[in-house]
Backbone as JSON Lines, residues from 0, in Angstrom:
{"i":0,"aa":"M","n":[7.97,-29.52,13.37],"ca":[6.83,-30.07,12.75],"c":[5.46,-29.54,13.39]}
{"i":1,"aa":"I","n":[4.56,-29.59,12.47],"ca":[3.16,-29.14,12.76],"c":[2.58,-30.22,13.74]}
{"i":2,"aa":"R","n":[1.88,-29.74,14.77],"ca":[1.06,-30.57,15.75],"c":[-0.3,-30.45,15.41]}
{"i":3,"aa":"I","n":[-0.94,-31.58,15.04],"ca":[-2.3,-31.62,14.81],"c":[-2.98,-32.71,15.75]}
{"i":4,"aa":"P","n":[-3.57,-31.99,16.77],"ca":[-4.32,-32.98,17.77],"c":[-5.58,-33.53,17.08]}
{"i":5,"aa":"H","n":[-6.01,-34.78,17.5],"ca":[-7.2,-35.4,16.98],"c":[-8.42,-34.55,16.97]}
{"i":6,"aa":"S","n":[-8.49,-33.47,17.94],"ca":[-9.63,-32.63,18.17],"c":[-9.68,-31.49,17.18]}
{"i":7,"aa":"A","n":[-8.56,-31.29,16.36],"ca":[-8.54,-30.33,15.49],"c":[-9.61,-30.33,14.49]}
{"i":8,"aa":"V","n":[-10.17,-29.14,13.98],"ca":[-11.37,-29.12,13.08],"c":[-10.69,-28.43,11.76]}
{"i":9,"aa":"L","n":[-11.16,-28.99,10.76],"ca":[-10.85,-28.39,9.3],"c":[-12.07,-27.53,8.91]}
{"i":10,"aa":"L","n":[-11.78,-26.15,8.55],"ca":[-12.69,-25.32,8.01],"c":[-12.39,-25.15,6.61]}
{"i":11,"aa":"A","n":[-13.43,-25.57,5.79],"ca":[-13.35,-25.14,4.45],"c":[-14.25,-24.05,4.14]}
{"i":12,"aa":"I","n":[-13.73,-22.91,3.84],"ca":[-14.27,-21.5,3.8],"c":[-14.65,-21.15,2.35]}
{"i":13,"aa":"D","n":[-15.85,-21.11,2.1],"ca":[-16.38,-20.34,0.93],"c":[-15.97,-20.98,-0.46]}
{"i":14,"aa":"M","n":[-15.87,-22.23,-0.48],"ca":[-15.51,-23.01,-1.72],"c":[-16.74,-23.01,-2.67]}
{"i":15,"aa":"Q","n":[-17.1,-21.93,-3.13],"ca":[-18.4,-21.86,-3.97],"c":[-18.16,-21.37,-5.31]}
{"i":16,"aa":"Q","n":[-19.13,-21.87,-6.09],"ca":[-19.21,-21.78,-7.56],"c":[-19.15,-20.28,-8.05]}
{"i":17,"aa":"G","n":[-19.84,-19.41,-7.26],"ca":[-19.96,-18.16,-7.66],"c":[-18.74,-17.3,-8.03]}
{"i":18,"aa":"F","n":[-17.6,-17.8,-7.29],"ca":[-16.31,-17.17,-7.62],"c":[-15.82,-17.43,-9.03]}
{"i":19,"aa":"E","n":[-16.46,-18.28,-9.82],"ca":[-16.01,-18.61,-11.03],"c":[-16.58,-17.68,-12.15]}
{"i":20,"aa":"E","n":[-17.66,-16.75,-11.76],"ca":[-18.28,-15.86,-12.58],"c":[-17.19,-14.92,-13.14]}
{"i":21,"aa":"P","n":[-17.35,-14.6,-14.46],"ca":[-16.44,-13.61,-15.2],"c":[-16.23,-12.25,-14.44]}
{"i":22,"aa":"R","n":[-17.29,-11.75,-13.6],"ca":[-17.19,-10.37,-13.2],"c":[-16.3,-10.31,-11.96]}
{"i":23,"aa":"W","n":[-15.82,-11.52,-11.53],"ca":[-14.79,-11.44,-10.4],"c":[-13.38,-11.13,-11.06]}
{"i":24,"aa":"P","n":[-12.75,-10.47,-10.21],"ca":[-11.21,-10.06,-10.72],"c":[-10.42,-11.41,-10.71]}
{"i":25,"aa":"P","n":[-9.22,-11.23,-11.53],"ca":[-8.37,-12.39,-11.72],"c":[-7.86,-12.95,-10.21]}
{"i":26,"aa":"R","n":[-7.64,-14.24,-10.17],"ca":[-7.03,-14.86,-9.01],"c":[-5.72,-15.39,-9.37]}
{"i":27,"aa":"W","n":[-5.03,-15.93,-8.4],"ca":[-3.71,-16.37,-8.68],"c":[-3.38,-17.92,-8.62]}
{"i":28,"aa":"N","n":[-4.1,-18.46,-7.7],"ca":[-3.74,-19.91,-7.22],"c":[-4.49,-20.85,-8.04]}
{"i":29,"aa":"T","n":[-3.86,-21.42,-9.19],"ca":[-4.61,-22.49,-9.89],"c":[-4.63,-23.76,-9.28]}
{"i":30,"aa":"Q","n":[-3.92,-23.88,-8.01],"ca":[-3.8,-25.15,-7.31],"c":[-4.83,-25.12,-6.11]}
{"i":31,"aa":"C","n":[-5.54,-24.03,-6.0],"ca":[-6.37,-23.95,-4.8],"c":[-7.47,-25.19,-4.63]}
{"i":32,"aa":"D","n":[-8.02,-25.37,-5.69],"ca":[-9.06,-26.48,-5.63],"c":[-8.36,-27.81,-5.4]}
{"i":33,"aa":"A","n":[-7.3,-28.19,-6.14],"ca":[-6.69,-29.42,-5.97],"c":[-6.14,-29.66,-4.56]}
{"i":34,"aa":"N","n":[-5.52,-28.42,-3.99],"ca":[-5.01,-28.55,-2.68],"c":[-6.04,-28.71,-1.54]}
{"i":35,"aa":"G","n":[-7.17,-27.96,-1.76],"ca":[-8.28,-28.1,-0.82],"c":[-8.88,-29.49,-0.95]}
{"i":36,"aa":"L","n":[-9.21,-30.07,-2.04],"ca":[-9.53,-31.37,-2.27],"c":[-8.72,-32.45,-1.53]}
{"i":37,"aa":"A","n":[-7.36,-32.23,-1.69],"ca":[-6.39,-33.12,-0.88],"c":[-6.49,-33.06,0.49]}
{"i":38,"aa":"L","n":[-6.82,-31.78,1.05],"ca":[-6.99,-31.71,2.53],"c":[-8.14,-32.38,2.95]}
{"i":39,"aa":"L","n":[-9.3,-32.2,2.33],"ca":[-10.53,-32.81,2.56],"c":[-10.4,-34.41,2.68]}
{"i":40,"aa":"A","n":[-9.7,-34.79,1.65],"ca":[-9.49,-36.23,1.47],"c":[-8.59,-36.83,2.67]}
{"i":41,"aa":"A","n":[-7.6,-35.94,3.02],"ca":[-6.65,-36.54,3.91],"c":[-7.38,-36.5,5.47]}
{"i":42,"aa":"W","n":[-8.23,-35.43,5.57],"ca":[-9.07,-35.3,6.86],"c":[-10.0,-36.29,6.94]}
{"i":43,"aa":"R","n":[-10.75,-36.59,5.95],"ca":[-11.71,-37.61,5.9],"c":[-11.04,-39.09,6.18]}
{"i":44,"aa":"G","n":[-9.86,-39.2,5.51],"ca":[-9.15,-40.46,5.71],"c":[-8.77,-40.79,7.1]}
{"i":45,"aa":"A","n":[-8.53,-39.65,7.92],"ca":[-8.1,-39.66,9.26],"c":[-9.24,-39.72,10.22]}
{"i":46,"aa":"D","n":[-10.47,-39.65,9.6],"ca":[-11.66,-39.7,10.3],"c":[-11.73,-38.42,11.43]}
{"i":47,"aa":"R","n":[-11.47,-37.21,10.89],"ca":[-11.35,-36.0,11.71],"c":[-12.75,-35.25,11.16]}
{"i":48,"aa":"T","n":[-12.93,-34.22,12.14],"ca":[-14.13,-33.27,11.98],"c":[-13.85,-32.18,10.83]}
{"i":49,"aa":"I","n":[-14.73,-32.05,9.86],"ca":[-14.71,-31.02,8.95],"c":[-15.99,-30.16,9.1]}
{"i":50,"aa":"L","n":[-15.86,-28.87,9.07],"ca":[-17.05,-27.9,8.94],"c":[-16.92,-27.13,7.75]}
{"i":51,"aa":"H","n":[-17.95,-27.1,7.03],"ca":[-17.98,-26.32,5.7],"c":[-18.67,-24.98,5.9]}
{"i":52,"aa":"I","n":[-18.0,-23.95,5.59],"ca":[-18.58,-22.47,5.78],"c":[-18.85,-22.16,4.27]}
{"i":53,"aa":"R","n":[-20.12,-21.5,4.28],"ca":[-20.8,-20.99,3.03],"c":[-21.21,-19.67,3.22]}
{"i":54,"aa":"H","n":[-20.78,-18.82,2.29],"ca":[-21.24,-17.39,2.28],"c":[-22.66,-17.37,1.71]}
{"i":55,"aa":"D","n":[-23.73,-16.91,2.41],"ca":[-25.01,-16.65,1.92],"c":[-25.16,-15.24,1.86]}
{"i":56,"aa":"S","n":[-24.73,-14.59,0.79],"ca":[-24.78,-12.99,0.62],"c":[-26.07,-12.51,0.74]}
{"i":57,"aa":"V","n":[-26.32,-11.28,1.44],"ca":[-27.46,-10.71,1.44],"c":[-27.42,-9.5,0.48]}
{"i":58,"aa":"E","n":[-26.37,-9.33,-0.28],"ca":[-26.08,-8.26,-1.12],"c":[-26.89,-8.43,-2.51]}
{"i":59,"aa":"P","n":[-27.79,-7.39,-2.8],"ca":[-28.46,-7.43,-4.13],"c":[-27.42,-7.67,-5.34]}
{"i":60,"aa":"G","n":[-27.74,-8.59,-6.17],"ca":[-26.92,-9.03,-7.31],"c":[-25.56,-9.91,-7.04]}
{"i":61,"aa":"S","n":[-25.37,-10.39,-5.82],"ca":[-24.2,-11.04,-5.54],"c":[-24.36,-12.47,-6.02]}
{"i":62,"aa":"S","n":[-23.23,-12.87,-6.64],"ca":[-23.23,-14.38,-7.17],"c":[-23.4,-15.38,-6.08]}
{"i":63,"aa":"L","n":[-23.18,-14.95,-4.75],"ca":[-23.23,-15.81,-3.62],"c":[-24.6,-15.78,-2.96]}
{"i":64,"aa":"R","n":[-25.55,-15.16,-3.42],"ca":[-26.9,-15.17,-2.69],"c":[-27.42,-16.55,-2.69]}
{"i":65,"aa":"P","n":[-28.15,-16.88,-1.69],"ca":[-28.79,-18.35,-1.57],"c":[-29.64,-18.54,-2.8]}
{"i":66,"aa":"D","n":[-30.22,-17.7,-3.48],"ca":[-31.15,-17.88,-4.51],"c":[-30.4,-17.99,-6.06]}
{"i":67,"aa":"R","n":[-29.11,-17.97,-5.91],"ca":[-28.34,-17.95,-7.16],"c":[-27.41,-19.23,-7.22]}
{"i":68,"aa":"P","n":[-27.23,-19.75,-8.53],"ca":[-26.5,-21.02,-8.62],"c":[-25.04,-20.87,-8.12]}
{"i":69,"aa":"G","n":[-24.61,-19.73,-8.02],"ca":[-23.23,-19.47,-7.54],"c":[-23.1,-19.69,-5.97]}
{"i":70,"aa":"N","n":[-24.25,-19.85,-5.36],"ca":[-24.21,-20.18,-3.96],"c":[-23.72,-21.66,-3.64]}
{"i":71,"aa":"A","n":[-23.8,-22.37,-4.67],"ca":[-23.53,-23.91,-4.49],"c":[-22.08,-24.1,-4.25]}
{"i":72,"aa":"F","n":[-21.8,-25.22,-3.67],"ca":[-20.26,-25.51,-3.62],"c":[-19.68,-25.94,-4.91]}
{"i":73,"aa":"R","n":[-18.41,-25.66,-5.02],"ca":[-17.67,-26.27,-6.12],"c":[-17.7,-27.56,-6.13]}
{"i":74,"aa":"P","n":[-17.48,-28.23,-7.25],"ca":[-17.31,-29.82,-7.32],"c":[-16.37,-30.46,-6.36]}
{"i":75,"aa":"G","n":[-16.96,-31.44,-5.5],"ca":[-16.17,-32.02,-4.68],"c":[-15.9,-31.45,-3.25]}
{"i":76,"aa":"F","n":[-16.57,-30.05,-3.24],"ca":[-16.36,-29.45,-1.86],"c":[-17.69,-29.46,-1.12]}
{"i":77,"aa":"E","n":[-18.68,-30.17,-1.58],"ca":[-19.97,-30.35,-0.85],"c":[-19.69,-31.22,0.34]}
{"i":78,"aa":"P","n":[-20.47,-30.78,1.46],"ca":[-20.44,-31.47,2.74],"c":[-20.86,-32.94,2.55]}
{"i":79,"aa":"Q","n":[-20.08,-33.95,3.17],"ca":[-20.54,-35.28,3.06],"c":[-21.24,-35.67,4.38]}
{"i":80,"aa":"A","n":[-21.8,-36.85,4.42],"ca":[-22.54,-37.28,5.62],"c":[-21.7,-37.06,6.89]}
{"i":81,"aa":"G","n":[-22.38,-36.43,7.88],"ca":[-21.58,-36.23,9.2],"c":[-20.8,-34.89,9.15]}
{"i":82,"aa":"E","n":[-20.78,-34.1,8.14],"ca":[-20.11,-32.94,8.02],"c":[-21.0,-31.75,8.07]}
{"i":83,"aa":"A","n":[-20.86,-30.84,9.09],"ca":[-21.74,-29.8,9.29],"c":[-21.48,-28.62,8.31]}
{"i":84,"aa":"L","n":[-22.54,-27.84,8.09],"ca":[-22.52,-26.65,7.25],"c":[-22.83,-25.53,8.16]}
{"i":85,"aa":"V","n":[-21.94,-24.38,8.12],"ca":[-22.19,-23.17,8.86],"c":[-22.43,-22.1,7.82]}
{"i":86,"aa":"A","n":[-23.55,-21.47,7.72],"ca":[-23.9,-20.48,6.66],"c":[-23.64,-19.16,7.5]}
{"i":87,"aa":"K","n":[-22.91,-18.26,6.66],"ca":[-22.69,-16.99,7.19],"c":[-23.12,-15.73,6.21]}
{"i":88,"aa":"T","n":[-23.2,-14.6,6.67],"ca":[-23.6,-13.53,5.72],"c":[-22.62,-12.33,5.75]}
{"i":89,"aa":"V","n":[-21.43,-12.52,6.61],"ca":[-20.61,-11.63,6.7],"c":[-19.12,-12.22,6.55]}
{"i":90,"aa":"N","n":[-17.97,-11.38,6.63],"ca":[-16.78,-12.05,6.22],"c":[-16.34,-13.11,7.31]}
{"i":91,"aa":"S","n":[-16.65,-13.03,8.52],"ca":[-16.12,-13.91,9.59],"c":[-17.14,-14.93,9.78]}
{"i":92,"aa":"A","n":[-16.57,-16.29,9.79],"ca":[-17.52,-17.42,10.07],"c":[-18.03,-17.47,11.45]}
{"i":93,"aa":"F","n":[-17.39,-16.58,12.37],"ca":[-17.84,-16.67,13.87],"c":[-18.92,-15.67,14.04]}
{"i":94,"aa":"I","n":[-19.12,-14.59,13.21],"ca":[-20.1,-13.61,13.52],"c":[-21.38,-13.89,12.97]}
{"i":95,"aa":"G","n":[-22.43,-13.96,13.8],"ca":[-23.77,-14.25,13.55],"c":[-24.13,-15.72,13.25]}
{"i":96,"aa":"T","n":[-23.15,-16.53,13.69],"ca":[-23.35,-18.07,13.5],"c":[-23.1,-18.85,14.85]}
{"i":97,"aa":"D","n":[-23.22,-20.11,14.74],"ca":[-23.03,-20.75,15.84],"c":[-21.67,-21.59,15.9]}
{"i":98,"aa":"L","n":[-20.78,-21.06,15.04],"ca":[-19.33,-21.68,14.89],"c":[-18.72,-21.88,16.07]}
{"i":99,"aa":"D","n":[-18.67,-20.9,17.01],"ca":[-17.89,-20.87,18.21],"c":[-18.57,-21.91,19.04]}
{"i":100,"aa":"L","n":[-19.7,-22.08,19.24],"ca":[-20.55,-22.98,20.01],"c":[-20.16,-24.33,19.64]}
{"i":101,"aa":"R","n":[-20.31,-24.59,18.25],"ca":[-20.03,-25.94,17.71],"c":[-18.61,-26.43,18.11]}
{"i":102,"aa":"L","n":[-17.56,-25.45,17.91],"ca":[-16.21,-25.73,18.11],"c":[-16.06,-26.07,19.72]}
{"i":103,"aa":"R","n":[-16.75,-25.34,20.58],"ca":[-16.44,-25.65,21.97],"c":[-17.16,-26.96,22.2]}
{"i":104,"aa":"R","n":[-18.32,-27.18,21.78],"ca":[-18.98,-28.59,22.04],"c":[-18.16,-29.72,21.56]}
{"i":105,"aa":"L","n":[-17.26,-29.42,20.46],"ca":[-16.3,-30.54,19.96],"c":[-15.14,-30.61,20.78]}
{"i":106,"aa":"G","n":[-14.9,-29.7,21.69],"ca":[-13.65,-29.52,22.46],"c":[-12.54,-29.17,21.51]}
{"i":107,"aa":"A","n":[-12.78,-28.55,20.48],"ca":[-11.54,-28.19,19.41],"c":[-10.93,-26.89,20.04]}
{"i":108,"aa":"R","n":[-9.62,-26.94,20.07],"ca":[-8.79,-25.63,20.27],"c":[-7.98,-25.29,19.04]}
{"i":109,"aa":"D","n":[-7.86,-26.29,18.14],"ca":[-7.04,-26.22,16.96],"c":[-7.81,-26.18,15.77]}
{"i":110,"aa":"I","n":[-7.72,-25.01,15.0],"ca":[-8.55,-24.9,13.77],"c":[-7.74,-24.75,12.65]}
{"i":111,"aa":"V","n":[-8.03,-25.55,11.46],"ca":[-7.12,-25.52,10.28],"c":[-8.21,-24.87,9.27]}
{"i":112,"aa":"A","n":[-7.72,-23.77,8.7],"ca":[-8.56,-23.01,7.68],"c":[-7.87,-22.97,6.33]}
{"i":113,"aa":"F","n":[-8.81,-23.01,5.25],"ca":[-8.47,-22.73,3.88],"c":[-9.59,-22.24,3.06]}
{"i":114,"aa":"G","n":[-9.39,-21.54,2.06],"ca":[-10.54,-21.29,1.13],"c":[-10.43,-19.94,0.35]}
{"i":115,"aa":"I","n":[-11.61,-19.35,0.07],"ca":[-11.62,-18.21,-0.86],"c":[-12.29,-17.09,0.1]}
{"i":116,"aa":"S","n":[-11.83,-15.91,0.15],"ca":[-10.56,-15.55,-0.38],"c":[-9.71,-15.15,0.89]}
{"i":117,"aa":"T","n":[-8.31,-15.38,0.62],"ca":[-7.34,-15.16,1.68],"c":[-7.54,-13.82,2.43]}
{"i":118,"aa":"D","n":[-7.84,-12.69,1.73],"ca":[-7.72,-11.4,2.31],"c":[-9.22,-11.03,2.82]}
{"i":119,"aa":"M","n":[-10.19,-11.72,2.61],"ca":[-11.37,-11.46,3.11],"c":[-11.95,-12.48,4.08]}
{"i":120,"aa":"C","n":[-12.69,-13.45,3.73],"ca":[-13.36,-14.28,4.53],"c":[-12.42,-15.23,5.3]}
{"i":121,"aa":"V","n":[-11.37,-15.65,4.68],"ca":[-10.32,-16.44,5.34],"c":[-9.65,-15.67,6.47]}
{"i":122,"aa":"S","n":[-9.16,-14.56,6.07],"ca":[-8.29,-13.7,7.09],"c":[-9.11,-13.35,8.28]}
{"i":123,"aa":"T","n":[-10.49,-12.83,7.98],"ca":[-11.29,-12.33,8.83],"c":[-11.6,-13.43,10.03]}
{"i":124,"aa":"T","n":[-11.9,-14.66,9.42],"ca":[-12.36,-15.81,10.21],"c":[-11.16,-16.2,11.1]}
{"i":125,"aa":"V","n":[-10.0,-16.15,10.59],"ca":[-8.82,-16.57,11.28],"c":[-8.51,-15.54,12.46]}
{"i":126,"aa":"R","n":[-8.58,-14.32,12.03],"ca":[-8.32,-13.21,13.05],"c":[-9.33,-13.37,14.16]}
{"i":127,"aa":"V","n":[-10.46,-13.4,13.93],"ca":[-11.63,-13.64,14.96],"c":[-11.24,-14.85,15.79]}
{"i":128,"aa":"G","n":[-11.03,-15.96,15.19],"ca":[-10.83,-17.2,15.87],"c":[-9.79,-17.03,16.81]}
{"i":129,"aa":"A","n":[-8.55,-16.5,16.33],"ca":[-7.39,-16.23,17.22],"c":[-7.71,-15.21,18.39]}
{"i":130,"aa":"N","n":[-8.5,-14.28,18.03],"ca":[-8.99,-13.43,19.28],"c":[-9.86,-14.11,20.18]}
{"i":131,"aa":"L","n":[-10.51,-15.17,19.73],"ca":[-11.4,-16.04,20.68],"c":[-10.65,-17.12,21.42]}
{"i":132,"aa":"G","n":[-9.35,-17.16,21.18],"ca":[-8.53,-17.96,21.79],"c":[-8.12,-19.43,21.11]}
{"i":133,"aa":"Y","n":[-8.58,-19.51,19.97],"ca":[-8.16,-20.73,19.08],"c":[-6.76,-20.74,18.62]}
{"i":134,"aa":"H","n":[-6.18,-21.81,18.5],"ca":[-4.97,-21.84,17.67],"c":[-5.29,-22.15,16.34]}
{"i":135,"aa":"M","n":[-5.07,-21.09,15.44],"ca":[-5.44,-21.04,14.16],"c":[-4.26,-21.42,13.32]}
{"i":136,"aa":"I","n":[-4.55,-22.33,12.21],"ca":[-3.56,-22.75,11.3],"c":[-4.13,-22.49,9.97]}
{"i":137,"aa":"V","n":[-3.41,-21.76,9.09],"ca":[-3.88,-21.38,7.63],"c":[-3.03,-22.23,6.72]}
{"i":138,"aa":"V","n":[-3.65,-22.82,5.75],"ca":[-2.99,-23.73,4.72],"c":[-2.9,-22.81,3.58]}
{"i":139,"aa":"E","n":[-1.7,-22.15,3.4],"ca":[-1.64,-21.03,2.51],"c":[-1.84,-21.23,1.04]}
{"i":140,"aa":"D","n":[-1.33,-22.45,0.59],"ca":[-1.6,-22.84,-0.83],"c":[-2.79,-23.44,-1.11]}
{"i":141,"aa":"A","n":[-3.71,-23.59,-0.15],"ca":[-5.12,-23.89,-0.35],"c":[-6.03,-22.92,-0.22]}
{"i":142,"aa":"C","n":[-5.54,-21.6,-0.34],"ca":[-6.25,-20.37,-0.35],"c":[-6.12,-19.73,-1.69]}
{"i":143,"aa":"D","n":[-7.14,-18.72,-2.02],"ca":[-6.93,-18.05,-3.22],"c":[-7.37,-16.58,-2.93]}
{"i":144,"aa":"C","n":[-6.96,-15.68,-3.81],"ca":[-7.16,-14.23,-3.53],"c":[-7.53,-13.57,-4.94]}
{"i":145,"aa":"F","n":[-8.13,-12.49,-4.95],"ca":[-8.51,-11.78,-6.15],"c":[-7.55,-10.57,-6.18]}
{"i":146,"aa":"A","n":[-7.33,-10.12,-7.36],"ca":[-6.71,-8.78,-7.45],"c":[-7.64,-7.66,-7.05]}
{"i":147,"aa":"L","n":[-7.06,-6.56,-6.47],"ca":[-7.92,-5.58,-5.78],"c":[-7.49,-4.2,-6.47]}
{"i":148,"aa":"P","n":[-8.66,-3.25,-6.68],"ca":[-8.17,-1.91,-6.96],"c":[-7.39,-1.22,-5.72]}
{"i":149,"aa":"D","n":[-6.34,-0.42,-5.93],"ca":[-5.66,0.07,-4.92],"c":[-6.19,1.36,-4.47]}
{"i":150,"aa":"G","n":[-7.33,1.93,-5.06],"ca":[-7.81,3.17,-4.55],"c":[-7.14,4.43,-5.21]}
{"i":151,"aa":"Q","n":[-6.13,4.24,-6.09],"ca":[-5.37,5.17,-6.71],"c":[-5.26,5.19,-8.23]}
{"i":152,"aa":"G","n":[-6.16,4.24,-8.64],"ca":[-6.28,4.21,-10.14],"c":[-5.5,2.94,-10.64]}
{"i":153,"aa":"G","n":[-4.89,2.14,-9.69],"ca":[-4.11,0.8,-10.06],"c":[-4.82,-0.27,-9.47]}
{"i":154,"aa":"T","n":[-4.12,-1.44,-9.8],"ca":[-4.74,-2.71,-9.2],"c":[-3.48,-3.37,-8.46]}
{"i":155,"aa":"I","n":[-3.8,-3.89,-7.32],"ca":[-2.79,-4.81,-6.58],"c":[-3.07,-6.29,-7.05]}
{"i":156,"aa":"D","n":[-1.93,-6.96,-7.48],"ca":[-1.93,-8.23,-8.06],"c":[-2.53,-9.14,-7.06]}
{"i":157,"aa":"A","n":[-3.25,-10.13,-7.34],"ca":[-4.03,-11.13,-6.41],"c":[-2.89,-11.76,-5.53]}
{"i":158,"aa":"Y","n":[-1.78,-12.21,-6.25],"ca":[-0.67,-12.94,-5.34],"c":[-0.27,-11.83,-4.21]}
{"i":159,"aa":"D","n":[-0.01,-10.63,-4.63],"ca":[0.49,-9.73,-3.62],"c":[-0.45,-9.49,-2.42]}
{"i":160,"aa":"C","n":[-1.67,-9.43,-2.85],"ca":[-2.85,-9.46,-1.81],"c":[-2.55,-10.63,-0.96]}
{"i":161,"aa":"H","n":[-2.55,-11.74,-1.52],"ca":[-2.36,-13.02,-0.83],"c":[-1.21,-13.02,0.16]}
{"i":162,"aa":"R","n":[-0.09,-12.65,-0.37],"ca":[1.21,-12.68,0.41],"c":[1.06,-11.71,1.5]}
{"i":163,"aa":"A","n":[0.54,-10.41,1.31],"ca":[0.51,-9.49,2.4],"c":[-0.39,-10.11,3.51]}
{"i":164,"aa":"H","n":[-1.52,-10.5,3.28],"ca":[-2.38,-11.15,4.27],"c":[-1.81,-12.33,4.88]}
{"i":165,"aa":"I","n":[-1.19,-13.24,4.13],"ca":[-0.52,-14.36,4.88],"c":[0.55,-13.95,5.89]}
{"i":166,"aa":"A","n":[1.31,-12.96,5.42],"ca":[2.39,-12.37,6.43],"c":[1.74,-11.76,7.69]}
{"i":167,"aa":"T","n":[0.66,-11.14,7.53],"ca":[0.01,-10.62,8.73],"c":[-0.57,-11.67,9.6]}
{"i":168,"aa":"L","n":[-1.15,-12.68,8.95],"ca":[-1.71,-13.64,9.8],"c":[-0.54,-14.5,10.57]}
{"i":169,"aa":"R","n":[0.56,-14.71,9.74],"ca":[1.61,-15.38,10.41],"c":[2.31,-14.61,11.59]}
{"i":170,"aa":"A","n":[2.21,-13.19,11.41],"ca":[3.0,-12.56,12.35],"c":[2.13,-12.26,13.65]}
{"i":171,"aa":"E","n":[0.92,-12.55,13.66],"ca":[0.17,-12.3,14.9],"c":[-0.98,-13.38,15.09]}
{"i":172,"aa":"F","n":[-1.6,-13.86,14.14],"ca":[-2.8,-14.58,14.32],"c":[-2.87,-16.13,14.09]}
{"i":173,"aa":"A","n":[-1.84,-16.7,13.29],"ca":[-2.01,-17.93,12.97],"c":[-0.61,-18.73,12.55]}
{"i":174,"aa":"E","n":[-0.61,-20.09,12.71],"ca":[0.43,-20.76,12.17],"c":[0.15,-20.87,10.59]}
{"i":175,"aa":"V","n":[1.19,-20.66,9.76],"ca":[0.95,-20.85,8.39],"c":[1.67,-22.0,7.8]}
{"i":176,"aa":"V","n":[0.97,-22.92,6.94],"ca":[1.54,-24.19,6.48],"c":[1.15,-24.38,5.12]}
{"i":177,"aa":"T","n":[1.72,-25.39,4.57],"ca":[1.44,-25.74,3.07],"c":[0.59,-27.01,3.14]}
{"i":178,"aa":"T","n":[-0.07,-27.32,2.16],"ca":[-0.96,-28.4,2.14],"c":[-0.1,-29.76,2.4]}
{"i":179,"aa":"S","n":[1.05,-29.79,1.69],"ca":[1.92,-31.13,1.92],"c":[2.3,-31.21,3.35]}
{"i":180,"aa":"D","n":[2.68,-30.07,3.95],"ca":[3.25,-30.17,5.34],"c":[2.18,-30.6,6.37]}
{"i":181,"aa":"L","n":[0.89,-30.23,6.02],"ca":[-0.26,-30.43,6.91],"c":[-0.61,-31.92,6.64]}
{"i":182,"aa":"I","n":[-0.68,-32.42,5.33],"ca":[-0.96,-33.8,5.26],"c":[-0.08,-34.72,5.86]}
{"i":183,"aa":"R","n":[1.41,-34.4,5.74],"ca":[2.4,-35.21,6.38],"c":[2.15,-35.17,7.76]}
{"i":184,"aa":"A","n":[1.89,-34.08,8.46],"ca":[1.73,-34.01,9.87],"c":[0.48,-34.75,10.35]}
{"i":185,"aa":"L","n":[-0.65,-34.69,9.45],"ca":[-1.84,-35.48,9.79],"c":[-1.61,-37.02,9.87]}
{"i":186,"aa":"Q","n":[-0.78,-37.43,8.85],"ca":[-0.47,-38.81,8.72],"c":[0.48,-39.24,9.9]}
{"i":187,"aa":"S","n":[1.29,-38.48,10.3],"ca":[2.18,-38.7,11.42],"c":[1.39,-38.92,12.73]}
{"i":188,"aa":"A","n":[0.27,-38.06,12.83],"ca":[-0.4,-38.13,14.11],"c":[-1.41,-39.25,14.13]}
{"i":189,"aa":"S","n":[-1.59,-39.89,13.06],"ca":[-2.53,-41.01,13.09],"c":[-2.05,-42.31,13.51]}
């Protein structure tokens, strides 16, 4: 069974409207939002700490730039009272932000992460967190991923990208769980 200490922190990574723009490649996880919202509700119900990560792109034309509507959180993923926001400009939420300092001040050693996209910001944040000594937990069915060009004229399916990154994270960087398993563990710990 998954162990979720009371000091564990939930990171909701880049749950932003800009990823809905048609120019983004296809994604695979139609349950990403529902699972992410279920995690937030369970975490709030257990009166635990949530940190929201937002990608404030500095790239010209990005749908995630702070001056674009796509920078806003998806419905239901906005921070609520008492929930902090960490804005980042690169893939890892630890680079160029005060995330590590916030977590240390909270006494957090266990970090639960979900969001968009598995292979980019979720994976990079989890890897850096593990390298900094945190026990990282990834909620795989509350993450989503985009199809990617393979560099040889083809495309790697979004689910295949997701599976490969989850396998790598599981092998060395994180514990990997499902939404239902995490919620069950959270309820057992309360």
